[in-house]
């Protein structure tokens, strides 16, 4: 029997071409997301993996076959029917976040937000912070040291009809 109010999603990305010329090996991704609703409280968790990717070692030499991972959790609490508070935290190792095992490449992200729903949309605003600034370009090595801490004020407007 299925568990009521439980949502589970698993996905995979397997590139047909693992490496083209001198490009970075993409690696395979397998990700999972779980969400459970309980009256006013919703709990979620996620796991992401990057398997067999190229990465730059601490000593600067390229290596294939890296294993990167991300784990995270979050909660949403409904204060009223249309008002919620959201909190999340994620950790990613250096290979997952920056394709590198150099020092200070692991990333810890966290955020807190308030969500106001309407009959045909919602507005969400919050604060988000990240260690090591987590700004590696996609499919590229990232061994340069960024700011120790980066932050932003995300604002989201949704409208549906």
Coordinates of C-alpha atoms in Angstrom, one line a residue:
X1 CA 0.0 0.0 0.0
X2 CA 1.3 3.5 -0.9
X3 CA 2.1 5.9 1.9
X4 CA -0.4 8.8 2.0
X5 CA 1.1 12.3 1.6
X6 CA 4.5 10.9 0.6
X7 CA 6.0 12.0 -2.7
X8 CA 9.2 10.3 -4.1
X9 CA 11.0 11.2 -7.3
X10 CA 14.2 9.5 -8.6
X11 CA 15.9 10.6 -11.8
X12 CA 19.1 9.8 -13.8
X13 CA 21.1 11.6 -16.4
X14 CA 23.4 9.5 -18.6
X15 CA 25.1 11.5 -21.3
X16 CA 25.5 9.7 -24.7
X17 CA 28.9 11.2 -25.1
X18 CA 31.0 11.2 -21.9
X19 CA 33.8 13.3 -23.2
X20 CA 34.2 15.4 -26.4
X21 CA 37.8 16.4 -27.3
X22 CA 39.3 18.3 -24.4
X23 CA 35.9 19.0 -22.7
X24 CA 35.3 17.9 -19.2
X25 CA 33.8 14.4 -18.7
X26 CA 30.2 15.0 -17.7
X27 CA 29.7 11.9 -15.6
X28 CA 26.4 10.3 -14.8
X29 CA 23.9 11.8 -12.4
X30 CA 21.4 10.0 -10.1
X31 CA 19.2 12.1 -7.9
X32 CA 16.4 11.5 -5.5
X33 CA 13.8 13.7 -3.8
X34 CA 11.4 12.8 -1.0
X35 CA 8.6 15.0 0.4
X36 CA 6.1 14.2 3.2
X37 CA 3.2 16.4 4.1
X38 CA 1.7 16.5 7.6
X39 CA -1.1 19.0 8.2
X40 CA 0.8 22.3 8.5
X41 CA 4.3 20.8 8.2
X42 CA 6.0 19.6 5.1
X43 CA 9.4 17.9 5.3
X44 CA 11.7 17.2 2.3
X45 CA 15.0 15.6 1.6
X46 CA 17.2 15.3 -1.4
X47 CA 20.3 13.4 -2.5
X48 CA 22.3 14.1 -5.7
X49 CA 25.2 12.2 -7.1
X50 CA 27.7 12.8 -9.9
X51 CA 29.4 9.5 -10.8
X52 CA 32.5 9.1 -13.0
X53 CA 33.1 12.8 -13.7
X54 CA 36.4 14.4 -14.4
X55 CA 37.7 16.6 -11.7
X56 CA 40.8 18.5 -10.8
X57 CA 42.8 17.1 -7.9
X58 CA 44.2 19.2 -5.1
X59 CA 47.7 19.0 -6.8
X60 CA 46.3 20.4 -10.0
X61 CA 46.2 17.2 -12.1
X62 CA 43.1 16.1 -13.9
X63 CA 41.6 12.8 -12.9
X64 CA 38.5 10.9 -14.2
X65 CA 36.2 8.8 -12.2
X66 CA 35.2 11.3 -9.4
X67 CA 32.3 10.8 -7.1
X68 CA 30.4 13.9 -6.1
X69 CA 27.4 14.1 -3.8
X70 CA 24.9 16.5 -2.4
X71 CA 22.5 15.9 0.6
X72 CA 19.9 18.3 1.7
X73 CA 16.8 18.8 3.8
X74 CA 14.1 21.3 4.2
X75 CA 10.9 22.2 6.0
X76 CA 7.8 24.3 5.2
X77 CA 5.5 25.3 8.0
X78 CA 2.1 26.9 7.3
X79 CA 1.4 29.7 9.7
X80 CA -1.9 30.4 8.1
X81 CA -3.8 29.1 5.1
X82 CA -1.9 31.4 2.7
X83 CA 1.3 32.1 4.7
X84 CA 4.3 29.8 5.1
X85 CA 7.8 29.8 6.4
X86 CA 10.4 27.8 4.5
X87 CA 13.9 26.6 5.6
X88 CA 16.5 24.5 3.8
X89 CA 20.1 23.4 4.1
X90 CA 22.3 21.5 1.5
X91 CA 25.8 20.2 1.6
X92 CA 27.8 19.3 -1.5
X93 CA 31.3 17.9 -1.6
X94 CA 33.9 19.7 -3.8
X95 CA 33.5 17.3 -6.8
X96 CA 29.7 17.8 -6.9
X97 CA 29.8 21.6 -6.4
X98 CA 33.0 22.6 -8.1
X99 CA 34.5 19.5 -9.8
X100 CA 37.6 19.9 -7.6
X101 CA 39.2 18.4 -4.5
X102 CA 41.2 21.5 -3.8
X103 CA 40.9 23.0 -0.3
X104 CA 37.7 24.8 0.5
X105 CA 35.7 23.6 -2.4
X106 CA 32.9 21.9 -0.4
X107 CA 29.7 24.0 -0.2
X108 CA 27.1 24.5 2.5
X109 CA 24.0 26.3 1.3
X110 CA 21.1 27.4 3.5
X111 CA 18.1 29.5 3.2
X112 CA 15.0 30.8 4.9
X113 CA 12.0 32.4 3.2
X114 CA 8.4 33.5 3.6
X115 CA 5.7 32.5 1.1
X116 CA 2.4 34.2 0.6
X117 CA -0.1 32.4 -1.6
X118 CA -3.1 33.9 -3.5
X119 CA -5.9 32.4 -5.4
X120 CA -3.9 32.5 -8.7
X121 CA -0.3 32.8 -7.6
X122 CA 2.2 33.4 -4.9
X123 CA 5.1 35.6 -3.8
X124 CA 8.2 34.2 -2.0
X125 CA 11.1 36.2 -0.5
X126 CA 13.9 35.1 1.6
X127 CA 17.6 35.0 2.4
X128 CA 20.1 32.5 1.0
X129 CA 23.7 32.0 2.0
X130 CA 26.5 29.8 0.7
X131 CA 30.0 29.0 1.7
X132 CA 32.8 29.2 -0.9
X133 CA 30.4 31.2 -3.0
X134 CA 29.3 28.1 -5.0
X135 CA 29.7 29.7 -8.4
X136 CA 31.5 27.2 -10.5
X137 CA 30.6 27.2 -14.2
X138 CA 28.8 24.1 -15.5
X139 CA 31.1 21.4 -16.9
X140 CA 34.2 23.2 -15.9
X141 CA 36.9 23.0 -13.3
X142 CA 36.8 25.5 -10.5
X143 CA 39.9 25.6 -8.3
X144 CA 40.2 29.3 -7.6
X145 CA 39.2 30.4 -4.1
X146 CA 36.0 32.5 -4.1
X147 CA 34.7 34.5 -1.2
X148 CA 34.3 32.5 2.0
X149 CA 30.6 33.4 2.1
X150 CA 28.1 34.5 -0.6
X151 CA 24.5 35.6 -0.1
X152 CA 21.5 36.8 -2.0
X153 CA 17.9 37.9 -1.4
X154 CA 15.8 35.7 -3.8
X155 CA 12.3 36.9 -4.7
X156 CA 9.9 34.8 -6.7
X157 CA 6.6 35.9 -8.2
X158 CA 4.3 33.2 -9.7
X159 CA 1.1 33.7 -11.5
X160 CA -1.2 31.1 -13.1
X161 CA -4.4 31.2 -14.9

